[in-house]
RNA sequence: CCAGGUGUGGCGGAAUGGCAGACGCACAGGACUUAAAAUCCUGAGAGGGCAACUUCGUGUGGGUUCAAGUCCCACCACCUGGACCA
């Protein structure tokens, strides 16, 4: 069989007959399978793409065989910095390079022969798509969830743009590697924090890897605690701290305020002004150069101010220190040197008192600093309480005094969505001197991205220089006004694409039809890398919940089930790149065929873990395919009508039924390597059976057909061709995954291990229908066992049917 | 530093707490062949023994259990995130 030729042949036939076209009105149960949006990078399809798309296509084919109406759309996340950076370098307009790259990737993906529903293709830089991105922005704006605020942002001086926290890696820009600096700018934000609690609790009802859920939980960072107000001595001002350890309130010996905190200048006493100012300046510089690390020594400066502990009325000093950050909670912290290691370090450095208010739960002494929960001491009426009790009781007392309250904080910050770049979705806002920020009326959407040629970034957004774009009139008052020059983070584009997909071509009236989106969503199986755990996957969940709240849809979570593929690595254990890859995917396809490439990937590595790419097995997987071809064609040639059913047939039937069962369950958990292994076993059993001996009848026909069907998701062209060659009707992908007969998998007898005192003594064939008691009787009758039992007392007898018998004697 | 993950033959990798190493590769042997390749079949964790057999074996050390690769605790190595979140 010439693999290259049959692949061409079937790709064409499949396309001509629209075999995989999605028919929405069918009665079959839908299965929405989605591979994470890809960015049109322009490079040739590499092995990583095959790994991602090829194997999830196999999964889709499997679900299709199971009778599902599989919806597996494809599209491109086409806006974004790389195209723009490329344009700045080469002068090729982002629009042109993006269109070109999409065309290249489309062609190659189609050559894979995958079952993607291209007829629903989405491209985020098309106005008929970003119209809805803008519409979404306006809905968020109307609900107060899209807002502007002056905020310290991560600014990349090389890309000349603000970047999200998530895109800062080790203090440098994820894309270009330049040092990121902190800068205050007026920014657009989405209020994702409004959904913090629900984003947290929603995790319990989705079938995602625990690992990913933990990442999201930590990122959201819910902390239940309290706020406590400290009066400033000699002033009406009070300082509010957030603490999760109200039980240590009696141990407070100082207060710390973040250097960037608004109140700092107001709080510093004259004689300390210079030293504090110097400290603040130093630490802001430090922020720009290196990120603070947990191991760096604590530094700070005294403000000269004292504050009053509301419970003890003690007077404690107020320090400025950069181990406290201004953006979390209140930006002010109470220093409990005895029970917090950071406060302890700080107290030691500045010779501050250390006051112990907790002991071990048994009342014994503790080491300093003791940061766990314990029992209260030196805390007046709270002495003797456990930390857990005191955390409630102390805050209740503070509430009575009007000096504190229960409070929950989150690490999650609002999502910064504005980018000072050209190649993105324009923000549909008009700034009017009289009316402020006014959303573009929905009937005027989309606000089209103008085709400009000067898109070099200068920090203010290239669109700002385009007068025709910027100058407009206020929709409210009609006076001249300016458009918002920033564009949206591309994660906004991809936060709802999975919702838009089912109607991408058919609905220009609304973002999607409520009834239809409820029917097609959530995505049943979402496949993609774990690197998006705290970005795309969190943003999509937020946007889905928001759309639910404004009545656009009725479910809570966009992705019911999630799988992460591992990464295919180069021989050096690093990410695949041109440097460490000896051959391209195309070359392998030419040499071995796409089915062999796909099958090899499935078999040689675990999909969930990935690993180092090794092409050695390719020729062996090809040999396996030829082995399949030989036995199938041999059977076809010698086809007979024997209905013999003896022991040999029974054994073959056993393997067949077991294979059908196991392969299905392996597919379900993305254990493709095991699925292929089981299929190999079936082929081995077919060879062992030796079809030439006048035994070539009904059973073999069933075996051959089943084999081809269960192999078809892994080697689609190859099996379709063999299906045709044995005279079956087109197409194998319209067949049903074979059903299995559980009774065929149950053997009459099975070898079990017999242990005495947990040590294997012998193995025996035992009937599977026998009761535990009968099994024990047979086992005890065995000579070896009998001799070991004689003269001993049986303490315990364990029988695990079909596996093991263990007799414990004394 | 913190959190999470991973650790099984020469290699990729299998094992709902129940006979560790399925399946495949590499390896050895046999059949076929003048021969080789391909193909088909057989063997194989390591050590010891002519052999029946036996000892040791899932990163290390403990623990729970009749029984642990699997569960618990501590440690080591590697990978991935997060960085003082009060």
Coordinates of C-alpha atoms in Angstrom, one line a residue, chain A residues 185-612:
Chain A
X185 CA -1.3 55.0 34.0
X186 CA -5.0 55.3 33.4
X187 CA -6.1 51.8 32.4
X188 CA -9.1 49.8 31.4
X189 CA -9.9 47.0 33.7
X190 CA -12.5 44.2 33.8
X191 CA -13.8 43.6 37.2
X192 CA -13.1 39.8 37.4
X193 CA -12.8 40.2 41.2
X194 CA -16.5 40.6 41.4
X195 CA -16.7 36.9 40.5
X196 CA -13.8 35.7 42.7
X197 CA -16.0 33.7 45.0
X198 CA -17.9 32.0 42.2
X199 CA -14.8 31.3 40.2
X200 CA -13.6 29.5 43.2
X201 CA -16.7 27.5 44.1
X202 CA -17.5 26.7 40.4
X203 CA -14.3 24.6 40.3
X204 CA -16.1 22.0 42.3
X205 CA -18.5 21.1 39.6
X206 CA -16.2 20.8 36.6
X207 CA -14.2 17.7 35.5
X208 CA -10.8 19.3 35.3
X209 CA -7.3 18.0 36.4
X210 CA -6.9 18.7 40.1
X211 CA -3.6 20.3 39.3
X212 CA -5.3 23.0 37.2
X213 CA -7.9 23.6 39.8
X214 CA -5.3 24.1 42.5
X215 CA -3.5 26.6 40.2
X216 CA -6.7 28.6 39.9
X217 CA -7.5 28.4 43.6
X218 CA -4.1 29.7 44.5
X219 CA -4.3 32.4 41.9
X220 CA -7.7 33.6 43.3
X221 CA -6.1 33.3 46.7
X222 CA -9.1 33.6 49.0
X223 CA -8.1 34.7 52.5
X224 CA -10.7 34.9 55.3
X225 CA -9.7 37.3 58.1
X226 CA -10.5 40.6 59.6
X227 CA -9.8 44.3 59.3
X228 CA -8.7 46.1 62.4
X229 CA -8.6 49.9 62.9
X230 CA -5.6 51.5 64.7
X231 CA -6.0 55.1 65.8
X232 CA -3.1 57.4 64.9
X233 CA -1.8 59.0 68.0
X234 CA -2.5 62.7 68.1
X235 CA -4.8 62.7 65.1
X236 CA -8.3 61.7 64.0
X237 CA -6.8 59.5 61.3
X238 CA -7.1 55.7 61.7
X239 CA -5.1 53.0 59.9
X240 CA -6.9 49.8 58.8
X241 CA -4.9 46.6 58.6
X242 CA -6.0 43.3 57.2
X243 CA -5.1 40.2 59.1
X244 CA -5.9 36.5 58.8
X245 CA -4.6 36.1 62.4
X246 CA -6.8 38.2 64.6
X247 CA -5.9 35.8 67.4
X248 CA -2.5 37.4 67.6
X249 CA -3.8 41.0 68.0
X250 CA -2.5 41.2 71.6
X251 CA 1.0 40.5 70.2
X252 CA 1.2 43.5 68.0
X253 CA 4.4 45.5 68.7
X254 CA 4.5 47.7 65.5
X255 CA 2.6 48.5 62.3
X256 CA 4.0 48.5 58.8
X257 CA 2.8 50.5 55.8
X258 CA 3.7 50.0 52.2
X259 CA 6.1 52.7 50.8
X260 CA 3.7 53.5 47.9
X261 CA 0.8 53.9 50.2
X262 CA -1.1 57.2 49.7
X263 CA -1.1 58.1 53.4
X264 CA 2.7 57.7 53.9
X265 CA 3.6 61.4 53.3
X266 CA 0.8 62.5 55.6
X267 CA 1.8 60.2 58.5
X268 CA 5.5 60.9 58.6
X269 CA 6.7 63.3 61.4
X270 CA 8.8 66.2 60.3
X271 CA 12.1 65.0 61.7
X272 CA 11.7 61.7 59.8
X273 CA 10.7 63.2 56.5
X274 CA 14.1 62.9 54.9
X275 CA 14.9 59.4 55.9
X276 CA 11.5 58.1 54.9
X277 CA 11.5 59.9 51.6
X278 CA 14.9 58.4 50.9
X279 CA 13.6 54.9 51.8
X280 CA 10.6 55.3 49.6
X281 CA 12.7 56.4 46.7
X282 CA 15.1 53.6 47.2
X283 CA 12.5 50.9 47.3
X284 CA 10.7 52.2 44.2
X285 CA 13.9 52.0 42.4
X286 CA 14.5 48.5 43.7
X287 CA 11.1 47.5 42.4
X288 CA 12.1 48.6 39.0
X289 CA 15.3 46.7 39.0
X290 CA 14.7 43.5 40.8
X291 CA 11.6 42.0 42.1
X292 CA 11.7 41.5 45.8
X293 CA 12.3 38.0 46.9
X294 CA 11.3 36.1 50.0
X295 CA 14.9 35.6 51.0
X296 CA 16.0 39.2 50.7
X297 CA 16.6 40.9 54.1
X298 CA 13.8 43.1 55.5
X299 CA 14.3 46.8 55.4
X300 CA 12.2 49.8 56.5
X301 CA 12.2 53.2 58.1
X302 CA 10.5 54.6 61.1
X303 CA 7.9 57.3 60.5
X304 CA 8.0 58.9 63.9
X305 CA 4.3 58.2 64.3
X306 CA 2.6 55.9 66.9
X307 CA -0.7 54.1 66.6
X308 CA -3.0 52.7 69.2
X309 CA -4.0 49.0 69.4
X310 CA -7.8 49.2 69.8
X311 CA -7.9 46.2 72.2
X312 CA -4.9 46.9 74.5
X313 CA -4.7 50.6 74.0
X314 CA -1.0 50.0 73.7
X315 CA 1.1 52.5 71.7
X316 CA 3.2 51.0 68.9
X317 CA 5.4 52.6 66.3
X318 CA 4.6 52.8 62.6
X319 CA 7.2 51.8 60.0
X320 CA 7.4 52.0 56.3
X321 CA 8.7 48.8 54.8
X322 CA 8.6 47.3 51.3
X323 CA 7.9 43.8 52.4
X324 CA 4.4 45.1 52.6
X325 CA 2.8 45.7 49.2
X326 CA 0.3 48.5 48.5
X327 CA -2.0 46.6 46.2
X328 CA -3.1 43.8 48.4
X329 CA -5.8 44.3 51.0
X330 CA -5.2 47.7 52.8
X331 CA -1.5 48.0 52.2
X332 CA -1.0 48.1 56.0
X333 CA 0.0 45.2 58.2
X334 CA 0.2 44.7 61.9
X335 CA 3.5 43.4 63.1
X336 CA 3.4 40.4 65.4
X337 CA 7.0 39.5 65.8
X338 CA 6.4 36.5 67.9
X339 CA 4.1 34.7 65.5
X340 CA 5.0 35.7 62.0
X341 CA 8.4 35.0 60.5
X342 CA 8.6 38.2 58.4
X343 CA 7.6 40.4 61.3
X344 CA 10.1 38.5 63.4
X345 CA 12.9 39.2 61.0
X346 CA 11.9 42.9 60.8
X347 CA 11.7 43.2 64.6
X348 CA 15.1 41.7 65.1
X349 CA 16.6 44.0 62.6
X350 CA 15.1 47.2 64.2
X351 CA 15.3 45.9 67.8
X352 CA 11.5 46.0 68.2
X353 CA 9.9 44.2 71.1
X354 CA 8.7 40.6 70.6
X355 CA 5.6 39.8 72.6
X356 CA 4.4 36.2 72.8
X357 CA 0.6 35.6 72.9
X358 CA 0.4 32.0 71.8
X359 CA 1.7 28.7 73.2
X360 CA 1.4 25.2 71.8
X361 CA -2.0 23.7 72.2
X362 CA -0.8 21.6 75.1
X363 CA 0.3 24.8 76.8
X364 CA 4.0 24.1 76.4
X365 CA 6.5 26.7 75.3
X366 CA 7.0 27.4 71.7
X367 CA 9.9 28.4 69.5
X368 CA 10.1 31.9 68.2
X369 CA 8.6 32.8 65.8
X370 CA 5.7 30.4 66.3
X371 CA 3.4 30.8 63.2
X372 CA 1.0 27.9 63.7
X373 CA -2.3 27.9 65.6
X374 CA -2.0 27.4 69.3
X375 CA -3.5 28.5 72.6
X376 CA -3.7 32.2 73.7
X377 CA -1.7 33.7 76.6
X378 CA -1.1 37.3 77.6
X379 CA -4.4 38.2 75.9
X380 CA -6.7 39.2 78.9
X381 CA -10.1 37.6 78.7
X382 CA -9.1 35.5 75.6
X383 CA -6.4 33.6 77.5
X384 CA -6.8 29.8 77.2
X385 CA -8.8 30.0 73.9
X386 CA -7.6 28.2 70.9
X387 CA -6.5 30.3 67.9
X388 CA -9.6 29.2 66.0
X389 CA -12.0 30.4 68.7
X390 CA -10.1 33.6 69.4
X391 CA -10.2 34.6 65.7
X392 CA -13.9 34.8 66.0
X393 CA -14.2 36.1 69.5
X394 CA -11.7 38.9 69.1
X395 CA -13.3 40.2 65.9
X396 CA -16.7 40.1 67.6
X397 CA -15.4 42.3 70.3
X398 CA -13.7 44.7 67.8
X399 CA -17.1 44.9 66.0
X400 CA -18.7 46.0 69.3
X401 CA -16.0 48.6 69.8
X402 CA -16.5 49.7 66.2
X403 CA -12.8 49.1 65.6
X404 CA -12.9 46.1 63.3
X405 CA -14.9 43.7 61.2
X406 CA -14.7 40.3 59.5
X407 CA -13.3 40.6 56.0
X408 CA -12.4 38.3 53.1
X409 CA -9.6 39.2 50.7
X410 CA -8.5 37.8 47.4
X411 CA -5.2 37.8 45.7
X412 CA -6.9 38.0 42.4
X413 CA -6.7 41.4 40.8
X414 CA -8.9 43.0 38.2
X415 CA -8.0 42.1 34.6
X416 CA -6.1 44.8 32.9
X417 CA -7.3 44.7 29.3
X418 CA -6.0 47.8 27.5
X419 CA -3.0 47.5 25.2
X420 CA -1.2 50.5 23.6
X421 CA -0.8 48.6 20.4
X422 CA -2.3 48.6 16.9
X423 CA -3.0 45.0 16.1
X424 CA -5.9 44.3 18.4
X425 CA -9.6 44.9 18.8
X426 CA -10.4 48.6 19.1
X427 CA -12.0 49.6 22.4
X428 CA -15.5 50.9 21.5
X429 CA -15.4 54.0 23.7
X430 CA -15.5 57.7 22.9
X431 CA -14.1 60.2 25.3
X432 CA -16.1 63.4 25.4
X433 CA -15.0 66.4 27.4
X434 CA -18.5 66.9 28.6
X435 CA -19.9 63.4 28.9
X436 CA -16.8 61.5 29.9
X437 CA -16.2 57.9 28.6
X438 CA -19.2 57.1 26.4
X439 CA -19.7 53.7 24.8
X440 CA -20.2 53.5 21.0
X441 CA -23.9 52.8 20.3
X442 CA -24.4 49.1 19.5
X443 CA -25.9 49.9 16.1
X444 CA -22.6 51.5 15.1
X445 CA -20.5 48.4 15.8
X446 CA -18.1 47.2 14.8
X447 CA -15.6 50.1 15.3
X448 CA -13.4 49.0 12.5
X449 CA -9.6 48.9 13.0
X450 CA -8.3 51.4 10.4
X451 CA -5.6 50.2 8.0
X452 CA -2.7 52.3 9.0
X453 CA 1.0 52.0 8.1
X454 CA 2.6 53.9 11.1
X455 CA 2.0 51.4 13.8
X456 CA 5.3 51.8 15.6
X457 CA 4.5 51.9 19.3
X458 CA 5.4 55.0 21.3
X459 CA 3.7 54.2 24.5
X460 CA 0.5 56.0 23.7
X461 CA -1.1 53.6 21.2
X462 CA -0.5 53.9 17.4
X463 CA -4.2 54.5 16.8
X464 CA -3.8 57.8 18.6
X465 CA -1.9 59.2 15.6
X466 CA -4.6 58.3 13.2
X467 CA -6.8 61.4 13.0
X468 CA -9.5 59.9 10.8
X469 CA -9.9 57.2 13.4
X470 CA -9.6 59.3 16.5
X471 CA -11.8 62.3 15.6
X472 CA -15.5 61.6 16.0
X473 CA -18.5 63.1 17.7
X474 CA -20.0 62.2 21.1
X475 CA -22.9 59.9 20.8
X476 CA -24.6 61.6 23.7
X477 CA -24.1 65.3 23.1
X478 CA -23.0 65.4 19.5
X479 CA -20.0 67.6 20.3
X480 CA -16.5 66.7 18.8
X481 CA -14.9 63.9 20.8
X482 CA -12.0 61.4 20.6
X483 CA -12.0 57.7 20.4
X484 CA -10.1 55.5 22.8
X485 CA -6.8 54.8 21.2
X486 CA -6.0 51.5 23.0
X487 CA -6.9 48.1 21.8
X488 CA -7.9 45.0 23.8
X489 CA -5.8 42.2 25.2
X490 CA -6.2 39.2 22.9
X491 CA -7.4 37.2 25.9
X492 CA -10.6 39.2 25.6
X493 CA -11.0 37.9 22.0
X494 CA -10.6 34.3 23.1
X495 CA -12.7 34.6 26.3
X496 CA -16.0 33.8 24.4
X497 CA -15.0 32.2 21.1
X498 CA -16.2 28.8 22.2
X499 CA -19.6 30.4 22.7
X500 CA -19.6 32.0 19.3
X501 CA -18.4 29.0 17.3
X502 CA -21.6 27.1 16.9
X503 CA -23.2 30.2 15.2
X504 CA -20.1 31.8 13.7
X505 CA -21.5 31.9 10.2
X506 CA -25.2 32.2 10.9
X507 CA -25.9 34.9 13.3
X508 CA -25.1 38.5 12.7
X509 CA -27.9 39.8 14.9
X510 CA -26.6 38.7 18.2
X511 CA -23.5 37.3 19.8
X512 CA -25.3 34.0 19.8
X513 CA -28.8 32.6 20.2
X514 CA -29.6 31.8 23.8
X515 CA -31.5 28.6 23.1
X516 CA -28.9 27.3 20.7
X517 CA -25.9 28.2 22.9
X518 CA -27.6 26.3 25.7
X519 CA -28.0 23.3 23.5
X520 CA -24.4 23.3 22.1
X521 CA -22.5 24.3 25.2
X522 CA -20.7 23.7 27.5
X523 CA -17.7 22.3 25.6
X524 CA -17.7 18.6 26.4
X525 CA -14.0 18.1 26.1
X526 CA -11.5 20.9 25.9
X527 CA -7.9 20.1 25.1
X528 CA -4.9 22.4 25.5
X529 CA -1.8 23.3 27.4
X530 CA -1.7 23.9 31.2
X531 CA 0.1 27.2 30.6
X532 CA -3.3 28.9 30.3
X533 CA -4.5 27.8 33.7
X534 CA -4.6 31.3 35.3
X535 CA -5.2 33.2 32.1
X536 CA -7.4 32.1 29.3
X537 CA -9.1 29.4 31.3
X538 CA -9.9 31.8 34.1
X539 CA -11.0 34.7 31.8
X540 CA -13.4 32.4 29.8
X541 CA -15.0 31.2 33.0
X542 CA -15.5 34.8 34.2
X543 CA -17.0 36.0 30.9
X544 CA -19.3 33.0 30.7
X545 CA -20.6 33.8 34.2
X546 CA -21.0 37.4 33.2
X547 CA -23.0 36.5 30.1
X548 CA -25.2 34.3 32.2
X549 CA -25.9 37.2 34.6
X550 CA -27.0 39.5 31.8
X551 CA -29.3 36.7 30.5
X552 CA -27.5 35.6 27.4
X553 CA -27.1 32.0 28.4
X554 CA -28.1 29.6 31.2
X555 CA -25.0 27.6 32.2
X556 CA -22.2 28.5 34.6
X557 CA -19.1 26.9 33.2
X558 CA -17.9 26.9 29.6
X559 CA -15.6 23.8 29.7
X560 CA -17.1 20.7 31.4
X561 CA -14.1 18.5 30.9
X562 CA -10.5 19.5 30.4
X563 CA -7.4 17.7 29.3
X564 CA -3.9 19.0 29.1
X565 CA -1.5 17.4 26.6
X566 CA 2.0 17.1 27.6
X567 CA 4.6 18.7 25.4
X568 CA 6.7 17.0 22.8
X569 CA 10.2 17.9 23.4
X570 CA 13.3 18.0 21.2
X571 CA 16.2 15.6 21.8
X572 CA 17.8 18.1 24.3
X573 CA 14.7 17.9 26.4
X574 CA 13.7 21.5 25.4
X575 CA 10.8 22.8 23.6
X576 CA 10.7 21.8 19.9
X577 CA 12.3 24.4 17.7
X578 CA 14.0 24.6 14.3
X579 CA 17.3 24.3 16.1
X580 CA 16.8 20.9 17.8
X581 CA 14.4 19.3 15.3
X582 CA 16.1 17.1 12.7
X583 CA 13.0 16.6 10.5
X584 CA 9.8 18.5 10.0
X585 CA 6.4 16.9 10.3
X586 CA 6.0 17.2 6.5
X587 CA 9.1 15.1 6.0
X588 CA 7.9 12.4 8.3
X589 CA 4.5 12.4 6.5
X590 CA 6.2 12.0 3.1
X591 CA 8.4 9.2 4.3
X592 CA 6.0 7.2 6.5
X593 CA 2.6 8.7 5.9
X594 CA 0.4 10.7 8.3
X595 CA -1.3 7.7 9.8
X596 CA 2.1 6.2 10.8
X597 CA 3.1 9.5 12.3
X598 CA -0.1 9.8 14.2
X599 CA 0.0 6.2 15.4
X600 CA 3.6 6.4 16.5
X601 CA 2.8 9.6 18.5
X602 CA -0.1 7.8 20.1
X603 CA 1.8 4.7 21.0
X604 CA 5.3 6.0 22.0
X605 CA 4.5 8.7 24.6
X606 CA 1.8 9.3 27.2
X607 CA -0.4 12.1 25.9
X608 CA -0.9 13.7 29.3
X609 CA 2.9 13.7 30.0
X610 CA 4.5 14.2 26.7
X611 CA 8.2 13.6 26.5
X612 CA 11.2 13.6 24.2

